mmCIF file of C-alpha atoms in Angstrom:
data_model
loop_
_atom_site.group_PDB
_atom_site.id
_atom_site.type_symbol
_atom_site.label_atom_id
_atom_site.label_comp_id
_atom_site.label_asym_id
_atom_site.label_seq_id
_atom_site.Cartn_x
_atom_site.Cartn_y
_atom_site.Cartn_z
ATOM 1 C CA MET A 1 -103.718 -88.599 -269.223
ATOM 2 C CA ARG A 2 -102.280 -90.908 -266.593
ATOM 3 C CA ALA A 3 -104.480 -91.396 -263.530
ATOM 4 C CA ALA A 4 -103.159 -90.360 -260.140
ATOM 5 C CA PRO A 5 -101.984 -93.259 -257.951
ATOM 6 C CA SER A 6 -104.415 -94.530 -255.333
ATOM 7 C CA MET A 7 -103.812 -94.028 -251.622
ATOM 8 C CA SER A 8 -103.007 -97.730 -251.223
ATOM 9 C CA VAL A 9 -100.355 -97.477 -253.929
ATOM 10 C CA LEU A 10 -98.899 -94.396 -252.268
ATOM 11 C CA ARG A 11 -98.605 -96.328 -248.999
ATOM 12 C CA VAL A 12 -96.636 -99.047 -250.771
ATOM 13 C CA LEU A 13 -94.400 -96.502 -252.483
ATOM 14 C CA ALA A 14 -93.751 -94.822 -249.157
ATOM 15 C CA ALA A 15 -92.744 -98.086 -247.546
ATOM 16 C CA LEU A 16 -90.449 -99.041 -250.406
ATOM 17 C CA ALA A 17 -88.979 -95.788 -251.612
ATOM 18 C CA LEU A 18 -89.326 -93.063 -248.997
ATOM 19 C CA PHE A 19 -85.574 -92.514 -248.834
ATOM 20 C CA VAL A 20 -84.991 -92.946 -252.570
ATOM 21 C CA LEU A 21 -87.641 -90.866 -254.335
ATOM 22 C CA PRO A 22 -88.274 -87.188 -253.607
ATOM 23 C CA ARG A 23 -91.138 -86.859 -251.161
ATOM 24 C CA ALA A 24 -93.042 -84.578 -253.512
ATOM 25 C CA ALA A 25 -92.943 -87.329 -256.156
ATOM 26 C CA LEU A 26 -94.754 -89.647 -253.775
ATOM 27 C CA GLY A 27 -97.479 -87.095 -253.111
ATOM 28 C CA LEU A 28 -97.241 -87.397 -249.346
ATOM 29 C CA GLU A 29 -96.077 -85.464 -246.301
ATOM 30 C CA VAL A 30 -93.518 -86.956 -243.925
ATOM 31 C CA MET A 31 -93.607 -85.514 -240.412
ATOM 32 C CA HIS A 32 -91.459 -85.882 -237.299
ATOM 33 C CA PRO A 33 -93.598 -84.379 -234.529
ATOM 34 C CA GLY A 34 -92.302 -84.119 -230.991
ATOM 35 C CA GLY A 35 -94.236 -85.890 -228.260
ATOM 36 C CA SER A 36 -97.462 -87.768 -228.823
ATOM 37 C CA TYR A 37 -99.175 -87.130 -232.149
ATOM 38 C CA THR A 38 -102.938 -87.303 -232.735
ATOM 39 C CA GLN A 39 -104.450 -87.861 -236.158
ATOM 40 C CA ALA A 40 -107.151 -85.214 -235.963
ATOM 41 C CA PRO A 41 -109.931 -86.729 -238.116
ATOM 42 C CA THR A 42 -109.737 -90.133 -236.399
ATOM 43 C CA GLY A 43 -108.640 -89.276 -232.859
ATOM 44 C CA MET A 44 -105.892 -91.924 -233.024
ATOM 45 C CA THR A 45 -102.894 -90.956 -230.884
ATOM 46 C CA TYR A 46 -99.377 -92.242 -231.513
ATOM 47 C CA PRO A 47 -96.949 -91.883 -228.570
ATOM 48 C CA GLU A 48 -93.231 -91.494 -229.164
ATOM 49 C CA THR A 49 -92.544 -94.949 -227.728
ATOM 50 C CA VAL A 50 -94.506 -98.172 -227.293
ATOM 51 C CA ASP A 51 -92.627 -100.795 -225.274
ATOM 52 C CA GLN A 52 -89.207 -101.100 -226.950
ATOM 53 C CA PHE A 53 -90.443 -99.495 -230.188
ATOM 54 C CA ARG A 54 -89.644 -95.872 -231.009
ATOM 55 C CA ARG A 55 -91.704 -93.822 -233.431
ATOM 56 C CA VAL A 56 -89.620 -92.745 -236.425
ATOM 57 C CA ASN A 57 -92.123 -90.811 -238.546
ATOM 58 C CA VAL A 58 -95.722 -89.972 -239.277
ATOM 59 C CA ILE A 59 -96.793 -89.980 -242.919
ATOM 60 C CA ARG A 60 -99.838 -88.148 -244.262
ATOM 61 C CA TYR A 61 -101.194 -89.578 -247.508
ATOM 62 C CA LYS A 62 -104.175 -87.223 -247.909
ATOM 63 C CA PRO A 63 -104.109 -83.494 -247.173
ATOM 64 C CA ASP A 64 -107.122 -83.715 -244.851
ATOM 65 C CA GLY A 65 -105.282 -86.141 -242.550
ATOM 66 C CA SER A 66 -107.851 -88.931 -242.943
ATOM 67 C CA ASP A 67 -105.198 -91.375 -244.213
ATOM 68 C CA GLU A 68 -102.016 -91.452 -242.139
ATOM 69 C CA SER A 69 -99.473 -93.885 -240.741
ATOM 70 C CA ALA A 70 -96.953 -93.968 -237.937
ATOM 71 C CA GLY A 71 -93.740 -95.950 -238.257
ATOM 72 C CA TYR A 72 -92.151 -97.621 -235.229
ATOM 73 C CA ASN A 73 -88.855 -99.493 -235.065
ATOM 74 C CA ASP A 74 -87.257 -101.914 -232.648
ATOM 75 C CA VAL A 75 -83.581 -101.727 -233.606
ATOM 76 C CA THR A 76 -82.239 -104.636 -231.551
ATOM 77 C CA PRO A 77 -79.345 -105.921 -233.747
ATOM 78 C CA MET A 78 -80.354 -108.908 -235.900
ATOM 79 C CA HIS A 79 -83.782 -108.891 -234.216
ATOM 80 C CA GLU A 80 -85.062 -105.662 -235.757
ATOM 81 C CA ILE A 81 -88.777 -105.126 -236.230
ATOM 82 C CA ASN A 82 -90.243 -102.544 -238.586
ATOM 83 C CA MET A 83 -93.822 -101.752 -237.544
ATOM 84 C CA THR A 84 -96.151 -99.395 -239.423
ATOM 85 C CA VAL A 85 -99.643 -98.551 -238.168
ATOM 86 C CA TYR A 86 -102.109 -97.086 -240.651
ATOM 87 C CA VAL A 87 -105.512 -95.556 -239.933
ATOM 88 C CA PHE A 88 -107.663 -94.687 -242.937
ATOM 89 C CA PRO A 89 -111.325 -94.805 -243.989
ATOM 90 C CA SER A 90 -113.157 -98.111 -244.154
ATOM 91 C CA PRO A 91 -115.306 -98.625 -247.266
ATOM 92 C CA SER A 92 -118.385 -96.431 -247.087
ATOM 93 C CA ILE A 93 -121.854 -97.932 -246.731
ATOM 94 C CA ILE A 94 -125.124 -96.286 -247.700
ATOM 95 C CA SER A 95 -127.861 -97.737 -245.521
ATOM 96 C CA ILE A 96 -131.363 -96.392 -245.098
ATOM 97 C CA GLY A 97 -133.333 -98.356 -242.550
ATOM 98 C CA SER A 98 -131.378 -101.616 -243.041
ATOM 99 C CA PRO A 99 -131.366 -104.086 -240.133
ATOM 100 C CA GLN A 100 -128.127 -104.131 -238.141
ATOM 101 C CA SER A 101 -127.479 -107.716 -239.245
ATOM 102 C CA VAL A 102 -127.496 -106.610 -242.890
ATOM 103 C CA ILE A 103 -125.106 -103.762 -242.106
ATOM 104 C CA GLU A 104 -122.741 -106.105 -240.265
ATOM 105 C CA ASP A 105 -122.768 -108.640 -243.122
ATOM 106 C CA THR A 106 -121.997 -105.858 -245.591
ATOM 107 C CA ARG A 107 -119.177 -104.560 -243.423
ATOM 108 C CA GLN A 108 -117.632 -108.022 -243.186
ATOM 109 C CA ARG A 109 -117.724 -108.438 -246.960
ATOM 110 C CA LEU A 110 -116.248 -104.996 -247.614
ATOM 111 C CA CYS A 111 -113.536 -105.569 -245.023
ATOM 112 C CA ARG A 112 -112.540 -108.813 -246.741
ATOM 113 C CA ASP A 113 -112.358 -106.914 -250.014
ATOM 114 C CA GLN A 114 -110.215 -104.212 -248.426
ATOM 115 C CA TYR A 115 -107.882 -106.836 -246.987
ATOM 116 C CA GLU A 116 -107.499 -108.484 -250.380
ATOM 117 C CA THR A 117 -106.267 -105.087 -251.574
ATOM 118 C CA VAL A 118 -103.668 -105.130 -248.785
ATOM 119 C CA GLN A 119 -102.517 -108.568 -249.913
ATOM 120 C CA ARG A 120 -102.229 -107.407 -253.505
ATOM 121 C CA GLU A 121 -100.099 -104.486 -252.331
ATOM 122 C CA ILE A 122 -97.660 -106.855 -250.630
ATOM 123 C CA GLU A 123 -97.539 -109.278 -253.540
ATOM 124 C CA GLY A 124 -97.137 -106.453 -256.046
ATOM 125 C CA ALA A 125 -94.283 -104.863 -254.101
ATOM 126 C CA HIS A 126 -92.569 -108.226 -253.502
ATOM 127 C CA PRO A 127 -92.968 -110.623 -256.454
ATOM 128 C CA ASP A 128 -90.994 -113.217 -254.477
ATOM 129 C CA ALA A 129 -93.512 -113.201 -251.583
ATOM 130 C CA VAL A 130 -94.758 -116.649 -250.560
ATOM 131 C CA LEU A 131 -97.951 -116.831 -248.497
ATOM 132 C CA VAL A 132 -97.288 -118.632 -245.206
ATOM 133 C CA GLU A 133 -100.590 -118.208 -243.377
ATOM 134 C CA LYS A 134 -103.932 -116.478 -243.795
ATOM 135 C CA LYS A 135 -106.684 -116.400 -241.170
ATOM 136 C CA ASP A 136 -109.343 -114.410 -239.352
ATOM 137 C CA ILE A 137 -108.211 -112.826 -236.082
ATOM 138 C CA SER A 138 -109.460 -110.706 -233.189
ATOM 139 C CA LEU A 139 -108.002 -108.007 -230.969
ATOM 140 C CA THR A 140 -109.444 -106.524 -227.796
ATOM 141 C CA GLN A 141 -108.984 -102.784 -227.380
ATOM 142 C CA THR A 142 -110.632 -100.583 -224.719
ATOM 143 C CA GLY A 143 -112.875 -103.442 -223.662
ATOM 144 C CA MET A 144 -114.207 -104.159 -227.164
ATOM 145 C CA THR A 145 -113.232 -107.137 -229.313
ATOM 146 C CA HIS A 146 -112.628 -106.381 -232.982
ATOM 147 C CA THR A 147 -112.473 -109.069 -235.652
ATOM 148 C CA GLY A 148 -110.079 -108.737 -238.537
ATOM 149 C CA HIS A 149 -107.843 -110.414 -241.079
ATOM 150 C CA PHE A 150 -104.232 -111.583 -241.020
ATOM 151 C CA ALA A 151 -101.706 -112.899 -243.514
ATOM 152 C CA SER A 152 -97.982 -113.566 -243.310
ATOM 153 C CA TYR A 153 -95.449 -113.944 -246.088
ATOM 154 C CA ASP A 154 -91.881 -115.073 -246.542
ATOM 155 C CA LEU A 155 -89.979 -112.643 -248.740
ATOM 156 C CA THR A 156 -86.617 -110.943 -249.158
ATOM 157 C CA ASN A 157 -86.170 -107.301 -248.203
ATOM 158 C CA ALA A 158 -83.583 -105.741 -250.500
ATOM 159 C CA LYS A 159 -82.605 -103.314 -247.732
ATOM 160 C CA PHE A 160 -83.355 -103.855 -244.058
ATOM 161 C CA PHE A 161 -81.699 -101.843 -241.260
ATOM 162 C CA GLY A 162 -78.453 -101.435 -243.162
ATOM 163 C CA ARG A 163 -78.275 -104.996 -244.472
ATOM 164 C CA ALA A 164 -78.962 -106.207 -247.997
ATOM 165 C CA ASP A 165 -81.182 -109.051 -249.195
ATOM 166 C CA VAL A 166 -82.490 -110.048 -245.782
ATOM 167 C CA PRO A 167 -84.822 -113.096 -245.678
ATOM 168 C CA SER A 168 -87.850 -111.700 -243.862
ATOM 169 C CA ARG A 169 -91.255 -112.512 -242.476
ATOM 170 C CA SER A 170 -93.825 -109.898 -243.456
ATOM 171 C CA GLU A 171 -97.174 -109.718 -241.652
ATOM 172 C CA ALA A 172 -100.317 -107.687 -242.260
ATOM 173 C CA TYR A 173 -103.299 -107.219 -239.928
ATOM 174 C CA LEU A 174 -106.471 -105.303 -240.769
ATOM 175 C CA TYR A 175 -109.432 -104.300 -238.584
ATOM 176 C CA CYS A 176 -112.287 -102.383 -240.205
ATOM 177 C CA TYR A 177 -115.044 -100.055 -239.019
ATOM 178 C CA VAL A 178 -113.288 -99.103 -235.815
ATOM 179 C CA GLY A 179 -115.437 -96.315 -234.412
ATOM 180 C CA GLY A 180 -117.842 -97.091 -237.214
ATOM 181 C CA LYS A 181 -115.754 -95.840 -240.128
ATOM 182 C CA TRP A 182 -111.990 -96.334 -239.730
ATOM 183 C CA SER A 183 -109.663 -99.163 -240.719
ATOM 184 C CA VAL A 184 -106.596 -99.929 -238.588
ATOM 185 C CA GLU A 185 -103.815 -101.774 -240.386
ATOM 186 C CA TYR A 186 -100.512 -103.087 -239.053
ATOM 187 C CA ARG A 187 -97.676 -103.901 -241.443
ATOM 188 C CA ILE A 188 -94.688 -105.639 -239.863
ATOM 189 C CA ASP A 189 -91.357 -106.930 -241.141
ATOM 190 C CA HIS A 190 -88.646 -108.768 -239.214
ATOM 191 C CA PRO A 191 -85.868 -111.284 -239.951
ATOM 192 C CA ARG A 192 -87.318 -114.646 -240.873
ATOM 193 C CA ASP A 193 -85.214 -116.565 -238.351
ATOM 194 C CA PHE A 194 -86.405 -114.411 -235.434
ATOM 195 C CA ASP A 195 -89.664 -115.182 -233.617
ATOM 196 C CA ALA A 196 -91.114 -111.709 -233.053
ATOM 197 C CA GLY A 197 -94.567 -112.918 -232.027
ATOM 198 C CA VAL A 198 -94.405 -111.848 -228.375
ATOM 199 C CA ALA A 199 -93.110 -108.356 -229.166
ATOM 200 C CA ILE A 200 -95.691 -107.852 -231.912
ATOM 201 C CA ALA A 201 -98.609 -108.972 -229.739
ATOM 202 C CA ARG A 202 -97.478 -106.738 -226.890
ATOM 203 C CA PHE A 203 -97.162 -103.725 -229.191
ATOM 204 C CA MET A 204 -100.628 -104.269 -230.635
ATOM 205 C CA GLN A 205 -102.068 -104.507 -227.141
ATOM 206 C CA ASP A 206 -100.138 -101.577 -225.670
ATOM 207 C CA LEU A 207 -100.732 -99.082 -228.492
ATOM 208 C CA ALA A 208 -104.202 -98.040 -227.357
ATOM 209 C CA TRP A 209 -106.791 -97.203 -229.973
ATOM 210 C CA THR A 210 -108.021 -93.733 -229.061
ATOM 211 C CA ILE A 211 -110.571 -93.597 -231.872
ATOM 212 C CA PRO A 212 -113.959 -92.609 -230.376
ATOM 213 C CA PRO A 213 -116.512 -95.435 -230.317
ATOM 214 C CA GLU A 214 -119.305 -95.610 -232.858
ATOM 215 C CA GLN A 215 -122.459 -93.735 -231.863
ATOM 216 C CA ASN A 216 -125.594 -95.782 -232.511
#
């Protein structure tokens, strides 16, 4: 009996084939809510617009809503940016009386492992992907600085905003244990010859994380 695809695989399938395969075949729910949308289990709210980006869908990968994404597009001709924000569970930790330093070290290791899964998703979906940069990063949200992981790739998108075989830069950011148990991932694609850095940084700053803080 063939095993059911993992949630990470479903996210890749959604990104690649949402408008090709029947939605039921992907095992996910595509929504187009009006106004701001809040992912109930996490508290993360996605407004209809962030700067010049407009939300185009919300995708639920698990029926309980604990694994969802919101897609945003900037459709400026030849400078398009496809931005997807995912919030889903960080790897679980069982800790009974462990010092906080041990917990933090374990979280860092598990987050690295989770990010390696993200990289494998990209490389599996795009066999032509060439790693450009990989590094640790940080992002300040609601007065708290979160450390995370980043990688960028050069690849070719077979279809991109109505054009075929577009040389693209693909970027992935991951921050783990936001609010103690949630991972926030950004997946971004844009034309390779367009420097989208300012627009991306502004989006990531202006889309506020509304996930409640961890209670110690």
